[in-house]
XYZ file of C-alpha atoms in Angstrom:
549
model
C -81.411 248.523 -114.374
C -79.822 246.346 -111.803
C -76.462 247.824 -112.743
C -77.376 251.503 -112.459
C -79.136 250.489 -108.748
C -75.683 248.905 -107.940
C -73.497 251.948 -108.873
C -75.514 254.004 -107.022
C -75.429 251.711 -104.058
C -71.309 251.381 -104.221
C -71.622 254.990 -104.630
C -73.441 255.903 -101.490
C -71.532 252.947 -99.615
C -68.857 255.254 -100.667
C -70.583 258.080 -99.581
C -70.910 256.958 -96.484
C -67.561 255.903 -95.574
C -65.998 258.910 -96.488
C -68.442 260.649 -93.972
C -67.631 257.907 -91.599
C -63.797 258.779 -92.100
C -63.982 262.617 -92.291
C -65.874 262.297 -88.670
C -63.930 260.525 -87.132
C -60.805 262.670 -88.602
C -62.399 265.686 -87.078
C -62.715 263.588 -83.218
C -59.390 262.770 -83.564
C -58.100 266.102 -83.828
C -60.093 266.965 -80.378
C -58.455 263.668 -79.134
C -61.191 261.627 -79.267
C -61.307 257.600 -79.559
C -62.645 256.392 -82.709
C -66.231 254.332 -82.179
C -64.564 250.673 -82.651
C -62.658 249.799 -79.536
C -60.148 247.524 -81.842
C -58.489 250.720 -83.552
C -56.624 252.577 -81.435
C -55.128 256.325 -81.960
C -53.100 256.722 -84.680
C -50.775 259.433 -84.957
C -50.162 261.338 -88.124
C -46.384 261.706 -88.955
C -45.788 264.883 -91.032
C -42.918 263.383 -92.796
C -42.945 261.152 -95.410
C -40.276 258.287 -96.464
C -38.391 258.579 -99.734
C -40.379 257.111 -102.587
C -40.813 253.259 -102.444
C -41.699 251.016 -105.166
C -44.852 250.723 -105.760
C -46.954 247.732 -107.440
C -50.344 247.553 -109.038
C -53.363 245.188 -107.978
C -54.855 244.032 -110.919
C -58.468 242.717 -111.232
C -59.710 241.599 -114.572
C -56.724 243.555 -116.171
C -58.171 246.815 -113.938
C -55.384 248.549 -111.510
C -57.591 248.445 -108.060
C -54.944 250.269 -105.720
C -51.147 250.171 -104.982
C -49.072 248.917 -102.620
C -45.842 250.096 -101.455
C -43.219 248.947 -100.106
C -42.462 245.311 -97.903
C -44.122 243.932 -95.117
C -42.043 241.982 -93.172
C -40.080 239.761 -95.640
C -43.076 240.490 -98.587
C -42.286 242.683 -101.694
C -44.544 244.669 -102.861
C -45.526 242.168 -105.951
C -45.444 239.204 -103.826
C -48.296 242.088 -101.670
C -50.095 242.595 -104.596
C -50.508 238.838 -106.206
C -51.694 237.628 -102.678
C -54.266 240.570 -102.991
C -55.211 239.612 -106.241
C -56.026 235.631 -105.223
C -57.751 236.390 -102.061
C -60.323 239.214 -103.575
C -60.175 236.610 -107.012
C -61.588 233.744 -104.099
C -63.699 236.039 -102.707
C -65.878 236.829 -106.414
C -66.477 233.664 -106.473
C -67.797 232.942 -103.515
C -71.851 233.439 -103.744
C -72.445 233.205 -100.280
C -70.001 236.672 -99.940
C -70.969 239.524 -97.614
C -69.495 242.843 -96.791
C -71.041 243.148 -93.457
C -68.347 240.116 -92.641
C -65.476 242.359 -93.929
C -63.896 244.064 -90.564
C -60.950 246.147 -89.749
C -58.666 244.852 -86.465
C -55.525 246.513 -85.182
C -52.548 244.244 -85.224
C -49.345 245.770 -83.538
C -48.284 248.273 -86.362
C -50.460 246.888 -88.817
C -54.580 247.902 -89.338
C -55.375 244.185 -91.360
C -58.420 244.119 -93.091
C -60.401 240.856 -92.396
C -63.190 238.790 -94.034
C -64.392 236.693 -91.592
C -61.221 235.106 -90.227
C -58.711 235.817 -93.236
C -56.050 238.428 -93.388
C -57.053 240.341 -96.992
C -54.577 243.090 -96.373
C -52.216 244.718 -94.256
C -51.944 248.883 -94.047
C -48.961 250.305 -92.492
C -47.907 253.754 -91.732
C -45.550 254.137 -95.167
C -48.538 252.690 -96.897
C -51.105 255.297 -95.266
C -48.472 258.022 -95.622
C -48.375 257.206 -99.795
C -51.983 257.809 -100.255
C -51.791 261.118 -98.071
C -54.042 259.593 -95.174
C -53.871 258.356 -91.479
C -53.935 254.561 -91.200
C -57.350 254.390 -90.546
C -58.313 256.170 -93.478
C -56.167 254.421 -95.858
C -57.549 250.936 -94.346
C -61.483 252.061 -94.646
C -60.229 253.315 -98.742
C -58.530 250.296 -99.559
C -61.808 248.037 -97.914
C -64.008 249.921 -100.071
C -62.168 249.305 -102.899
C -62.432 245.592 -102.305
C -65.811 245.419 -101.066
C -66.652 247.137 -104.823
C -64.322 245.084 -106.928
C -65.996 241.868 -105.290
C -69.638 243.330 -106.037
C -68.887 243.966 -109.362
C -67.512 241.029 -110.488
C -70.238 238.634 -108.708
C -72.843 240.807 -110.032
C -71.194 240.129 -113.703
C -71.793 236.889 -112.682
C -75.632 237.272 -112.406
C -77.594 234.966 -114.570
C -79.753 238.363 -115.993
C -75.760 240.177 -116.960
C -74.886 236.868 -118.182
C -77.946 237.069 -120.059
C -77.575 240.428 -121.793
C -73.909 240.334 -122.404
C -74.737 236.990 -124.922
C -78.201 238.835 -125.771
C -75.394 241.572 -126.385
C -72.918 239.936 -128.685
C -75.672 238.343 -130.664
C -76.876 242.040 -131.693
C -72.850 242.596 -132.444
C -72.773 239.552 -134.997
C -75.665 240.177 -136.313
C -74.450 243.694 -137.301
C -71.493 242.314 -138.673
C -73.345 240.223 -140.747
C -75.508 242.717 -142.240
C -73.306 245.116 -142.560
C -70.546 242.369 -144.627
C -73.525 241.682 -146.581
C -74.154 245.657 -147.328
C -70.564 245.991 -148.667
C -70.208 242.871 -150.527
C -73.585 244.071 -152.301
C -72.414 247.921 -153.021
C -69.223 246.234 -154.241
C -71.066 244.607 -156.552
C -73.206 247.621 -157.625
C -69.483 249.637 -157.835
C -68.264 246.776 -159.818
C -71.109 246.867 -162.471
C -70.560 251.337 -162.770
C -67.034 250.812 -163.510
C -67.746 248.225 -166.505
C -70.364 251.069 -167.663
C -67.816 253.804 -167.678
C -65.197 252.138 -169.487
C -64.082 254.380 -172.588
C -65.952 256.872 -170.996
C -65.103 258.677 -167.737
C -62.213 255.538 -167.389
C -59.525 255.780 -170.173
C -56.457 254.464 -170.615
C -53.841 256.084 -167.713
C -50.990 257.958 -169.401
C -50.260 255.518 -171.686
C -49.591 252.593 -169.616
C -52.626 251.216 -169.605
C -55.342 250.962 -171.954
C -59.004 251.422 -171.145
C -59.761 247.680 -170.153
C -56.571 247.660 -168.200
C -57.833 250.870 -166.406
C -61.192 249.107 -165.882
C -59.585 246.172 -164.118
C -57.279 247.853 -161.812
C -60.207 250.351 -160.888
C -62.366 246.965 -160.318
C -59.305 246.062 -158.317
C -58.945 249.027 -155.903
C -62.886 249.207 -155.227
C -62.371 245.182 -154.033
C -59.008 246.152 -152.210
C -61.289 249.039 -150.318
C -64.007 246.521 -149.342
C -61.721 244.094 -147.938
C -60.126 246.737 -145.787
C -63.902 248.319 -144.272
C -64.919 244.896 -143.273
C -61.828 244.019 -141.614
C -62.393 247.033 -139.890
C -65.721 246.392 -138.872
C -64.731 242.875 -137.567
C -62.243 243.913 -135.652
C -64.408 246.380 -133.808
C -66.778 244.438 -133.530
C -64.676 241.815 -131.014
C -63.920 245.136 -129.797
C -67.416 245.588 -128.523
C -67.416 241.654 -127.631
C -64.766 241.074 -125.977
C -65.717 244.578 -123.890
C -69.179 242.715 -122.955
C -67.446 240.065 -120.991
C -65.572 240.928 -117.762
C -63.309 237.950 -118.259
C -62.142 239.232 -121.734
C -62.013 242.635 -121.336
C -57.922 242.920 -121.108
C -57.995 241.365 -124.311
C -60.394 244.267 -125.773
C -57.720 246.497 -124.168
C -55.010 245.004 -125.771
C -56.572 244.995 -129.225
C -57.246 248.616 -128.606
C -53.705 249.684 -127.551
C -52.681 248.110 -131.196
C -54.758 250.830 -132.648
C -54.286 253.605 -129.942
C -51.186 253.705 -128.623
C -49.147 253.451 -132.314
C -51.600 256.887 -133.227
C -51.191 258.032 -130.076
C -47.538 257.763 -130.135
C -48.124 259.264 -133.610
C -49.845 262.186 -132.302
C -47.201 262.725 -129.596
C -44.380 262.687 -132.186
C -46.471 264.820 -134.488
C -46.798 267.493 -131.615
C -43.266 267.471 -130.977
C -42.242 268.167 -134.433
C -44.295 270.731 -134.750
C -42.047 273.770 -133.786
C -39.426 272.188 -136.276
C -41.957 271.517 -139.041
C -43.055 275.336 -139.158
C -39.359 276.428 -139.123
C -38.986 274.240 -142.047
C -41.690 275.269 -143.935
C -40.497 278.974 -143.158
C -37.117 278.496 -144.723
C -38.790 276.645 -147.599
C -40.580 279.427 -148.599
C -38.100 281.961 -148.484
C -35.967 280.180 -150.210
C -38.839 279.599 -153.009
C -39.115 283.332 -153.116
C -35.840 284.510 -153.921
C -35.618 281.640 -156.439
C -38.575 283.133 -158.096
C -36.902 286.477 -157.801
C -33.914 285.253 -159.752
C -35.709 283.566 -162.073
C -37.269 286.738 -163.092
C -34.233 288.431 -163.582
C -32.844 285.544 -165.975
C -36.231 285.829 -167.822
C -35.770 289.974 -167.945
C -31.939 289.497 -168.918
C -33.122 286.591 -171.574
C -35.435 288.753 -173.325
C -32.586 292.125 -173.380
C -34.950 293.999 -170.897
C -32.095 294.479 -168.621
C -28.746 294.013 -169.835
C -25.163 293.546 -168.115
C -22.082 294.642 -170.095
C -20.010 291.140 -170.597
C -23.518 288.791 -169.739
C -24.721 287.682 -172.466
C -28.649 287.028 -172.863
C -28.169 283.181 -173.554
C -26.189 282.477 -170.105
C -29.177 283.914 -168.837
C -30.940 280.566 -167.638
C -28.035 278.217 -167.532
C -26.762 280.672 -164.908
C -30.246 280.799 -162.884
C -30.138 277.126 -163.455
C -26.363 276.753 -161.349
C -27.653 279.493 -158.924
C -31.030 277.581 -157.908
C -28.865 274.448 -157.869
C -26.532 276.032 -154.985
C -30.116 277.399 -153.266
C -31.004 274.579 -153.035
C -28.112 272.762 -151.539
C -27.820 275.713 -149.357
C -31.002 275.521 -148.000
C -30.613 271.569 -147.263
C -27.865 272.758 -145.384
C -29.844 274.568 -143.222
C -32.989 272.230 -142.993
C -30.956 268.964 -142.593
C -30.719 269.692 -138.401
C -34.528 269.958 -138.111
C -35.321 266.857 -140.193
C -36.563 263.564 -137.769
C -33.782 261.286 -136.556
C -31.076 263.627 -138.632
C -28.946 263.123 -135.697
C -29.425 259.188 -135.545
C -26.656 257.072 -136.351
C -28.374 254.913 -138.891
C -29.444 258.329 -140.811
C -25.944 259.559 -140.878
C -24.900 255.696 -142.440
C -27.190 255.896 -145.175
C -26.534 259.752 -145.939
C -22.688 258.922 -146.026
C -23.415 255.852 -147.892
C -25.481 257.642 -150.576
C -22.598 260.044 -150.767
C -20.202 257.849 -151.305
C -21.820 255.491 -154.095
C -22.914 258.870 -155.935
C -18.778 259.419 -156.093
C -17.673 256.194 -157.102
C -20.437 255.933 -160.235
C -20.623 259.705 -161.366
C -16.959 260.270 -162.414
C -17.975 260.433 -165.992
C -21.455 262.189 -165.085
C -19.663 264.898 -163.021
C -17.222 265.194 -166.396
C -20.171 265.629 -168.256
C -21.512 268.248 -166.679
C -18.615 270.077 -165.525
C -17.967 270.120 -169.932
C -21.446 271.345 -169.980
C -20.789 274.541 -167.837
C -17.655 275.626 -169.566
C -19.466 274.843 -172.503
C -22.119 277.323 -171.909
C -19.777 280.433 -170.930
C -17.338 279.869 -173.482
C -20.325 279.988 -176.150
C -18.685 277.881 -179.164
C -22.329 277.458 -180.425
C -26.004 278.549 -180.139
C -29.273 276.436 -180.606
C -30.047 275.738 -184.359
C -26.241 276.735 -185.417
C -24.454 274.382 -188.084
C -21.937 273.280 -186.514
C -18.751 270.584 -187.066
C -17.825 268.741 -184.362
C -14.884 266.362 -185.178
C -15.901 264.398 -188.027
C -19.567 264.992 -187.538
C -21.290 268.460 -189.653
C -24.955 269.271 -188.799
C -27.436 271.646 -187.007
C -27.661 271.802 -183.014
C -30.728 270.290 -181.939
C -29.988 270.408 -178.091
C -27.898 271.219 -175.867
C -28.179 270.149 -171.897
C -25.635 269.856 -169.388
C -24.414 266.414 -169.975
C -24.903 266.389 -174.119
C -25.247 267.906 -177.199
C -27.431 266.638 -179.890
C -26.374 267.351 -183.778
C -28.713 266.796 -186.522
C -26.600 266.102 -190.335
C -28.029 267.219 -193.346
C -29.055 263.274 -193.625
C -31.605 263.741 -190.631
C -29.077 262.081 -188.720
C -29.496 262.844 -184.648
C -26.292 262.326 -183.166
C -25.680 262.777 -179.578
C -22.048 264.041 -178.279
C -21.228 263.351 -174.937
C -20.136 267.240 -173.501
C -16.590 265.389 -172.289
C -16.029 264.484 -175.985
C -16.538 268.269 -177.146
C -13.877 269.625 -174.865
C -11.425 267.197 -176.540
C -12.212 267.682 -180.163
C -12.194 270.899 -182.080
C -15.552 272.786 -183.569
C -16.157 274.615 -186.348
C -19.310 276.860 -186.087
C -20.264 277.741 -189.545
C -23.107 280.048 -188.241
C -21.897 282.470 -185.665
C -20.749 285.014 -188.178
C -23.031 284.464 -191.287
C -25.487 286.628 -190.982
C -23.312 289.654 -189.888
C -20.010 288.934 -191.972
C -21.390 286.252 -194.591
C -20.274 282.615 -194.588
C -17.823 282.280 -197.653
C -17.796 279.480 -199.850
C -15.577 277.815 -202.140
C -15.051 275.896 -205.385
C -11.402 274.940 -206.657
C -11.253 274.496 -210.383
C -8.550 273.464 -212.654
C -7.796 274.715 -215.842
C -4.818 273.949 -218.447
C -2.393 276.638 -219.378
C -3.680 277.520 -222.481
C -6.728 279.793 -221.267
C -6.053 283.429 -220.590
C -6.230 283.726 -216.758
C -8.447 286.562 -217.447
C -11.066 284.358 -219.445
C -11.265 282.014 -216.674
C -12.371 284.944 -213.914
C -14.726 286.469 -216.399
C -15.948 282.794 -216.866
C -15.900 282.219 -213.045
C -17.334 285.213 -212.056
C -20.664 283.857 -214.442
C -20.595 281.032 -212.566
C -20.982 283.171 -209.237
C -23.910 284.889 -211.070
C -25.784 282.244 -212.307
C -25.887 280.658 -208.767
C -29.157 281.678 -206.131
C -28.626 282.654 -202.192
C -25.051 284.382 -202.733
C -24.504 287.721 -201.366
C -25.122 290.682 -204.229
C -23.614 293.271 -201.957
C -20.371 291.332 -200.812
C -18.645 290.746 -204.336
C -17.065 287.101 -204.980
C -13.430 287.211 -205.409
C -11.227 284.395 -207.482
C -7.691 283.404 -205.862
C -5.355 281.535 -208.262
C -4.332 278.633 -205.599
C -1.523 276.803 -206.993
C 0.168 276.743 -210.289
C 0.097 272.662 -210.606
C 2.188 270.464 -213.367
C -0.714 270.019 -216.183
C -2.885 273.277 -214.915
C -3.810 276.053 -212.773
C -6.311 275.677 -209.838
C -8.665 278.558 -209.495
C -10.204 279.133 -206.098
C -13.725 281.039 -206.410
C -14.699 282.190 -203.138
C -18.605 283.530 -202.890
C -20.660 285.022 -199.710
C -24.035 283.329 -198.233
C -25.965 284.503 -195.318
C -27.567 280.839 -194.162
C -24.919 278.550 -193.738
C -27.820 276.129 -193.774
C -27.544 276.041 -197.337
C -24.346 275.861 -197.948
C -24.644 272.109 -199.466
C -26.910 273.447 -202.080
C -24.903 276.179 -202.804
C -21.763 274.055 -203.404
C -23.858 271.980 -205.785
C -25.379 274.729 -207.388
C -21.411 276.349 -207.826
C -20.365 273.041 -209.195
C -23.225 272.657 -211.923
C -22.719 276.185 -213.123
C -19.129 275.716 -213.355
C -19.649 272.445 -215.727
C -22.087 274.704 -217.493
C -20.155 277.957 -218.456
C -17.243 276.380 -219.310
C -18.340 273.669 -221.500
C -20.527 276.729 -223.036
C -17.284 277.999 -224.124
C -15.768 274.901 -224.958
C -12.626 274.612 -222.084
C -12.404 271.587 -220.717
C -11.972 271.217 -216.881
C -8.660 269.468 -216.263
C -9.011 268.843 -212.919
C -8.364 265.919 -211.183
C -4.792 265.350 -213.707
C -6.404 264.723 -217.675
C -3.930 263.703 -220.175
C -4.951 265.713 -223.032
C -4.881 263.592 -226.189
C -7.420 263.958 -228.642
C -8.310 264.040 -232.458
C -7.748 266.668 -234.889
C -12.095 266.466 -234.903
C -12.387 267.279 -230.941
C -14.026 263.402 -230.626
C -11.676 262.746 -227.831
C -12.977 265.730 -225.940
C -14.071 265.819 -222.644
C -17.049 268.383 -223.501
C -20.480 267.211 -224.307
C -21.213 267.127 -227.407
C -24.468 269.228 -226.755
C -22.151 271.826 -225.596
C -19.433 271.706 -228.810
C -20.031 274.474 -231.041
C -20.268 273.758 -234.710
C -18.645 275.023 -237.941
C -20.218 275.324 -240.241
């Protein structure tokens, strides 16, 4: 109550004082002398000095006024810190008045004067600054000290005293009960988490497993709680320290840590707007002619639209190396609009990046590079069986940096794409199913079977075995004409090359077979034929030797 009653007394002490200055504005433009006989005229100069530096008076961290420019051999801060002490002396002086604050005309100079003490000089530059006569500028700038005075002995009263520590006991006692609120729901959080464990909180991904997922969930609720009531305690001096004229810069202060980093923040936010949308702009078109491509490599993929010379398999790798330059492209053209792109430090680390991405992907960069020619040149598909140096299996993958085999062992074995340029492959696939794989069996027999016999016999052999061709016909090749025999070369057609290590062992059994049926011996590798007059030095079974009766 007593401070609303003294705002509206400073503001009609105001009141009247501008009234007082306005009239006697208007009497001296009908050249007039002002009431007090002390002030004299004072002319108005239409021009005004170049700017002068200027220096705050500060009460209780408050700016009260400026002043500008030097008095005699005073600056403007020596000005201001003499301004400061003498209206600092006056607040706390209880026996203070503001009928004993007077204005007297001093040469050049309009001083304003508590009973006999200079408080403050105005000159013309200083009257010219605020846009008002000398007199006017002298009446402002008593006003202004006349209030600051009031104010700060009336925060002095016994009764503000009184409700500014009636004040910050309500503030603690808030604090309390509120740290006691959240220390309380933390516990009821705490005891909901233990409930839902192996319920709505599992294990995360793997990493974790549910009691794991239960502690670090009890964690973050206790991280939260720490971070409200250090929020609310730091408001809370807030409030304080605003209760108490004395303290109130340090309120400020402790404000500007919060304010001025989001207000700065906010500015830079505001500012990097335009570039932010222009961003986002390019971003999406770019997205949207990468989706348009990729529907074309999905159309092309599945033979919906097909280019003479493209084949459907480079479909992706080649949407792959196309959204790869998009993308660089479009960095390209974002990198200018990106914050402190043009800073120094920026430019170090891109170069930097650049650089150690050079020195320690030689062998990466080979990798891929293999990859690429790789894919166009088209050695292999997925699922082929393939032989790749020393190594004979099925591909599992293929990505730009390797190729993964698996044997006929279950073996995975993973080929560097570098290593695959270097060696030679054999693709046992690519033609199977259209021209049929052929596969081969060389057997030796002495010279004393018909040639003949042994096709007829070899062409059983071909018969008896499963998966070979019906329609392609097996042909025999007589190889080489050795010392002790003759190799015979059956050659047979299979559509799976997949198969073709059962096949061989199937060829191999039936050859045993059919010619131990019909009692020629196999004289390959070199046998040294040298037997009884009986046959018991034969290398035929003996289930196989036909008997005479």
């Amino acid at each position: 109550m007593h401070k609303i009653i003294l705002q509206i007394t400073i503001l009609l002490t105001t009141l009247v004082f501008l009234t007082t200055a306005s009239f006697a504005q208007k009497k001296n433009k009908k050249n007039t002398t002002p009431p007090l006989e002390v002030i004299e005229k004072i002319d108005t100069i239409s021009i005004k000095p170049l700017k002068l530096e200027k220096t705050p008076v500060l009460i209780l961290g408050d700016t009260l006024f400026y002043v500008y420019g030097n008095i005699g051999s005073f600056t403007p801060k020596q000005r201001a810190k003499s301004i400061e002490d003498k209206i600092t002396t006056l607040a706390n002086d209880y026996s203070f008045s503001k009928d004993s604050i007077r204005l007297s005309k001093a040469g050049n100079y309009l001083n304003i004067i508590y009973k006999h003490q200079i408080l403050m000089s105005v000159d013309t530059i200083q009257a010219l600054e605020e846009n008002k006569t000398k007199k006017q500028a002298a009446i402002y700038y008593m006003n202004k000290i006349v209030d600051s005075v009031e104010q700060q002995l009336y925060q002095k009263s016994w009764q503000q005293i009184a409700l500014q520590v009636l004040g910050s006991l309500v503030v603690v006692v808030a604090e309390i009960l509120i740290i006691r609120f959240f220390y309380y729901l933390y516990r009821r959080v705490k005891v909901v988490i233990w409930k839902q464990r192996s319920k709505k909180i599992k294990g995360l991904f793997g990493l974790f497993d549910d009691q794991k997922a239960m502690l670090i969930a009890i964690h973050m609720a206790r991280i939260i709680r720490f971070i409200i009531i250090l929020l609310f305690i730091y408001f809370g001096l807030l409030i304080i320290f605003t209760l108490f004229p004395y303290t109130k810069h340090i309120s400020d202060e402790l404000m500007g840590y919060v304010i001025r980093p989001l207000k700065s923040a906010g500015v830079s936010i505001k500012d990097y707007m335009p570039k932010l949308f222009t961003i986002i702009v390019i971003v999406f078109m770019f997205r949207y002619i990468q989706k348009f491509i990729r529907y074309l490599a999905d159309r092309i993929a599945t033979n919906k639209i097909t280019i003479k010379g493209f084949y459907p398999d480079w479909a992706f790798p080649t949407y792959n190396i196309i959204s790869g330059l998009l993308f660089i492209f479009m960095f390209i053209i974002i990198f200018p609009y990106l914050p402190n792109s043009d800073s120094q430090i920026f430019q170090g680390v891109s170069v930097f990046a650049g650089i150690m991405l050079s020195l320690g992907s030689t062998s990466v960069i080979g990798n891929l590079v293999a990859g690429l020619v790789i894919t166009y040149m088209r050695p292999f598909k997925i699922g082929d069986r393939i032989k790749l140096g020393e190594y004979t299996g099925d591909v599992l993958e293929k990505t730009a940096l390797v190729t993964r085999l698996k044997t006929p062992k279950n073996e995975v074995i993973t080929i560097p794409n570098s290593n695959i340029m270097s060696a030679y492959t054999v693709n046992y696939s690519q033609s199977a199913k259209d021209y049929g794989l052929i596969l081969f069996i060389t057997v030796g027999v002495g010279y004393d079977i018909p040639w003949q016999k042994v096709h007829e016999l070899l062409f059983e052999v071909a018969n008896r075995t499963d998966h070979i061709l019906k329609r392609q016909k097996p042909f025999i090749l007589q190889d080489q004409l050795q010392d002790f025999y003759v190799d015979y070369q059956l050659n047979v057609y299979v559509k799976d090359a997949k198969i073709a290590a059962r096949v061989y062992s199937d060829l191999r059994q039936n050859t045993q077979d059919v010619f131990a049926e019909n009692n020629i011996e196999l004289v390959s590798p070199h046998y040294n034929v040298n037997r009884n007059v009986d046959n018991t030095d034969s290398t035929i079974p003996n289930s196989y030797i036909k008997k005479t009766p």
